[in-house]
Short mmCIF file of C-alpha atoms in Angstrom, two decimals:
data_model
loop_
_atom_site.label_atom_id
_atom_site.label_comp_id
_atom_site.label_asym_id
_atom_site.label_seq_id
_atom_site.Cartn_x
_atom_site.Cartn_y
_atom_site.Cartn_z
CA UNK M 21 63.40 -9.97 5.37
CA UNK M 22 61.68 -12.59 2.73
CA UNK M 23 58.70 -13.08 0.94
CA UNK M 24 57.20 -16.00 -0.68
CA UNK M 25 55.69 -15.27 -4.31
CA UNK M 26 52.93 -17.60 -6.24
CA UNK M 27 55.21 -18.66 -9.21
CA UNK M 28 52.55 -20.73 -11.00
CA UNK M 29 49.47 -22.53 -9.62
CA UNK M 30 51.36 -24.93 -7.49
CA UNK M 31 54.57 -23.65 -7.45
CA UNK M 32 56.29 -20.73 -4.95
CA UNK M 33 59.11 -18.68 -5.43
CA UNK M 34 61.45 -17.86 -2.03
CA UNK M 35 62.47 -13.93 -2.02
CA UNK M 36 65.59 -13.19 -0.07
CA UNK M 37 67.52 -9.84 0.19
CA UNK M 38 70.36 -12.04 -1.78
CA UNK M 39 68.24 -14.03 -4.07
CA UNK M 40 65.25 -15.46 -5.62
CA UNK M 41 64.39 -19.34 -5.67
CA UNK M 42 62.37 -21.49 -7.25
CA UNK M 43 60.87 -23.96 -4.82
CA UNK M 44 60.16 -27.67 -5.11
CA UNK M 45 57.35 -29.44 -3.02
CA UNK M 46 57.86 -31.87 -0.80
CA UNK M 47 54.79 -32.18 0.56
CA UNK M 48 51.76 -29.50 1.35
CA UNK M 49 53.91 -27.95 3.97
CA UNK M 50 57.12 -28.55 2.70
CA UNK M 51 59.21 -27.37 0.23
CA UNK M 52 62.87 -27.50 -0.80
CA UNK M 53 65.26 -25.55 -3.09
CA UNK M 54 69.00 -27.12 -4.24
CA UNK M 55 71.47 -25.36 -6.40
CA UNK M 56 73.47 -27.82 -8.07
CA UNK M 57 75.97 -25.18 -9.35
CA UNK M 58 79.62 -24.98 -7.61
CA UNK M 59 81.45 -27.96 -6.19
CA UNK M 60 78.72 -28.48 -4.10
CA UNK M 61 75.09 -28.92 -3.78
CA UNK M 62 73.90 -26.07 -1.21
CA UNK M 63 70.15 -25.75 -0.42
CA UNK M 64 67.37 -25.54 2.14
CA UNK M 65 64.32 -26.91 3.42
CA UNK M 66 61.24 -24.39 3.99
CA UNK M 67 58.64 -25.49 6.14
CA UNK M 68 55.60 -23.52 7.18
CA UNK M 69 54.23 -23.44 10.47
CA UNK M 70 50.84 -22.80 11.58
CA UNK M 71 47.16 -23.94 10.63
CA UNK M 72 47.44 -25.45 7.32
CA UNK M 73 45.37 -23.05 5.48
CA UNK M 74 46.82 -20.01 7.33
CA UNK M 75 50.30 -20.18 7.64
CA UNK M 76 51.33 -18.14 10.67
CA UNK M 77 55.51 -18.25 9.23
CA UNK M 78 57.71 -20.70 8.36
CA UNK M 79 61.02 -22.03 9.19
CA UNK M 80 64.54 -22.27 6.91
CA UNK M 81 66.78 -25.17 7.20
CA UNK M 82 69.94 -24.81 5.66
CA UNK M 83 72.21 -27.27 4.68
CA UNK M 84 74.74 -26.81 6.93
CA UNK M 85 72.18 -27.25 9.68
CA UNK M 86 71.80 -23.59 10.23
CA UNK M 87 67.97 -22.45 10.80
CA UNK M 88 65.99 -19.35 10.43
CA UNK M 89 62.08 -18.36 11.59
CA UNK M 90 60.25 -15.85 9.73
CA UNK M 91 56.34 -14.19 11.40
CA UNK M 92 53.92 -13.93 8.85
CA UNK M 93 53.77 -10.06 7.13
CA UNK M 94 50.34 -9.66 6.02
CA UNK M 95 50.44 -8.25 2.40
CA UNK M 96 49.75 -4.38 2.88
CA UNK M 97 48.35 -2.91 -0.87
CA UNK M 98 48.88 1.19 -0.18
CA UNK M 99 46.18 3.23 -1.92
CA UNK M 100 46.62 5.51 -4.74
CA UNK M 101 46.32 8.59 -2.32
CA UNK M 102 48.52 7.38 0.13
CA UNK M 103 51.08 6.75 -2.82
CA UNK M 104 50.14 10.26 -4.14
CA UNK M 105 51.07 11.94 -0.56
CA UNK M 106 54.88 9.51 -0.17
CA UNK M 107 55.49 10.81 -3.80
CA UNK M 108 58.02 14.13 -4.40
CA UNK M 109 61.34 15.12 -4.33
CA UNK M 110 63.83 13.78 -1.24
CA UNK M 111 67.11 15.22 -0.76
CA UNK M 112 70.24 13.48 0.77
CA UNK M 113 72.66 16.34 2.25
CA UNK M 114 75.12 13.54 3.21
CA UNK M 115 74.96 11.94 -0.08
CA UNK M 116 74.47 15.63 -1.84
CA UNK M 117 71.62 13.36 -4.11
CA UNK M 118 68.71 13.90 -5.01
CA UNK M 119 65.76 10.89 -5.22
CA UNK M 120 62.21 11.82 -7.58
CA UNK M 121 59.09 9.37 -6.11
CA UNK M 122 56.19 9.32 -9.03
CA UNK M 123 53.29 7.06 -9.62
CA UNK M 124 53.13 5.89 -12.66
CA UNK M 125 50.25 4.83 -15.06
CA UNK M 126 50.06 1.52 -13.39
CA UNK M 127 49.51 3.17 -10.16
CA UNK M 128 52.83 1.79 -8.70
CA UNK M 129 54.90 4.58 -6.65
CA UNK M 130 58.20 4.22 -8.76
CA UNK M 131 61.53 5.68 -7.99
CA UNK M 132 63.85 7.84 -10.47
CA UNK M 133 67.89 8.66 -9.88
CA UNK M 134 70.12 10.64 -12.12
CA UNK M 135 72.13 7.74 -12.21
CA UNK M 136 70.01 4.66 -12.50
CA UNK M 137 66.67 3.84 -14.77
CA UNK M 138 63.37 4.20 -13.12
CA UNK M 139 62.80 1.36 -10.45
CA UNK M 140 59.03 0.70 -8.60
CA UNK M 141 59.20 0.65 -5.16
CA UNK M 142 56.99 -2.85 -3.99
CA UNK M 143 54.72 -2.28 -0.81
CA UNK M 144 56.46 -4.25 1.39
CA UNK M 145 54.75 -3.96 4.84
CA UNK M 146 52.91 -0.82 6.33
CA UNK M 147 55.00 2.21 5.74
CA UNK M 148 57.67 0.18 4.26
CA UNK M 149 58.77 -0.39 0.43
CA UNK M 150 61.22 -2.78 -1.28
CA UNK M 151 63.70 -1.42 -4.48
CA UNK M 152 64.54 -4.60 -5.99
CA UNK M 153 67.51 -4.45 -8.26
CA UNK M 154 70.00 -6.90 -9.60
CA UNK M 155 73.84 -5.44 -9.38
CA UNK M 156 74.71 -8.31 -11.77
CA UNK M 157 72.41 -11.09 -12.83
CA UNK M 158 71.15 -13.30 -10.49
CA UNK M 159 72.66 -10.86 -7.42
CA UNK M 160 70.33 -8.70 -5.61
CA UNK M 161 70.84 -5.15 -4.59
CA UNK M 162 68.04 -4.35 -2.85
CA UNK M 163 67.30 -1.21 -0.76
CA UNK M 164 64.33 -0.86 1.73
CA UNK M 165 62.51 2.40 1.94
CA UNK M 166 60.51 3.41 5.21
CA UNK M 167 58.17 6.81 5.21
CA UNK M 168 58.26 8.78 8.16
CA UNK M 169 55.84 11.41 8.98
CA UNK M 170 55.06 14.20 11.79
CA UNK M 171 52.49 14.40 13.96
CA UNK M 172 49.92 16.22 11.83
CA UNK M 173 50.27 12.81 9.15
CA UNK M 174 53.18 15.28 7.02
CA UNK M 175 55.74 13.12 5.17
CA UNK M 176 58.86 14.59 6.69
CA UNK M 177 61.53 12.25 4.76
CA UNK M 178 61.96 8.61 4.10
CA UNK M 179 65.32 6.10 5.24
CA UNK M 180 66.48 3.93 2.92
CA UNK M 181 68.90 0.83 4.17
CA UNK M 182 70.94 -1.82 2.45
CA UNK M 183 74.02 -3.57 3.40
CA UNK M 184 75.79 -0.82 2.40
CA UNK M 185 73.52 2.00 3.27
CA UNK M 186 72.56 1.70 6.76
CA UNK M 187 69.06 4.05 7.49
CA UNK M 188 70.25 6.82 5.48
CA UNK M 189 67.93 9.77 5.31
CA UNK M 190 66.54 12.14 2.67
CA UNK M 191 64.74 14.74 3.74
CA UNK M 192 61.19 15.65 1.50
CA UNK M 193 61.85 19.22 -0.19
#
């Protein structure tokens, strides 16, 4: 999963589940990021596909000659009722922890731990939220969040999934 950010007019930011980068144009489809760090320069090529002012996804090529597609995710902005229902108190039984969803001030449903500081959850698609985190500077620990409900519209619990926590639930209590 990846999204593309507006950095500054002009200028676009690639979003990763491992990283964030700054990218270069190339031209009005193409853009290009390099690291120059290491003993090597490693970097990629993005390219989007689709009607130029409607990009339907776009295309990675890596340096090593690797490639990845990505569909277009329209942006999905969850209401402050909706955020209002998803928020409470989820319990993991495996985990025996416990997870507090709020919405703050800003109106931005935001997650609190007993072990970590408060962290907003991003909309990330329909029913689906992003916890970006850093573990260390520059590495991301990120940790997607889906709702699920019953059939009368009742949030029932939420999964959460990382690389190292694969759909793990927490039931709503």
């Amino acid at each position: 999963q990846m999204c593309i950010r507006d950095r500054v007019e002009g200028s676009l930011e690639l979003v990763l589940s491992w990283g964030r980068f700054p990218l270069v144009s190339s031209d009005e489809r193409t853009f290009s990021w390099q690291s120059g760090a290491g003993d090597g320069v490693w970097g990629m090529e993005v390219e989007f596909v689709g009607a130029r002012d409607d990009p339907q996804g776009l295309t990675i090529q890596y340096d090593d000659g690797t490639e990845e597609e990505f569909d277009r995710v329209r942006e999905w902005a969850p209401s402050r009722a909706l955020l209002e229902r998803l928020a409470g108190r989820y319990h993991s039984t495996h985990l025996d922890f416990w997870w507090t969803l709020f919405v703050d001030d800003a109106g931005r449903l935001v997650l609190r731990t007993p072990t970590t500081a408060d962290i907003p959850l991003e909309p990330f698609q329909e029913g689906e939220f992003i916890r970006r985190n850093e573990k260390f500077r520059g590495m991301a620990s990120n940790v997607w969040v889906r709702f699920h409900s019953n059939d009368a519209g009742e949030v029932t619990h939420l999964t959460a999934w990382s690389p190292r926590l694969m759909d793990h639930r927490f039931e709503r209590r």
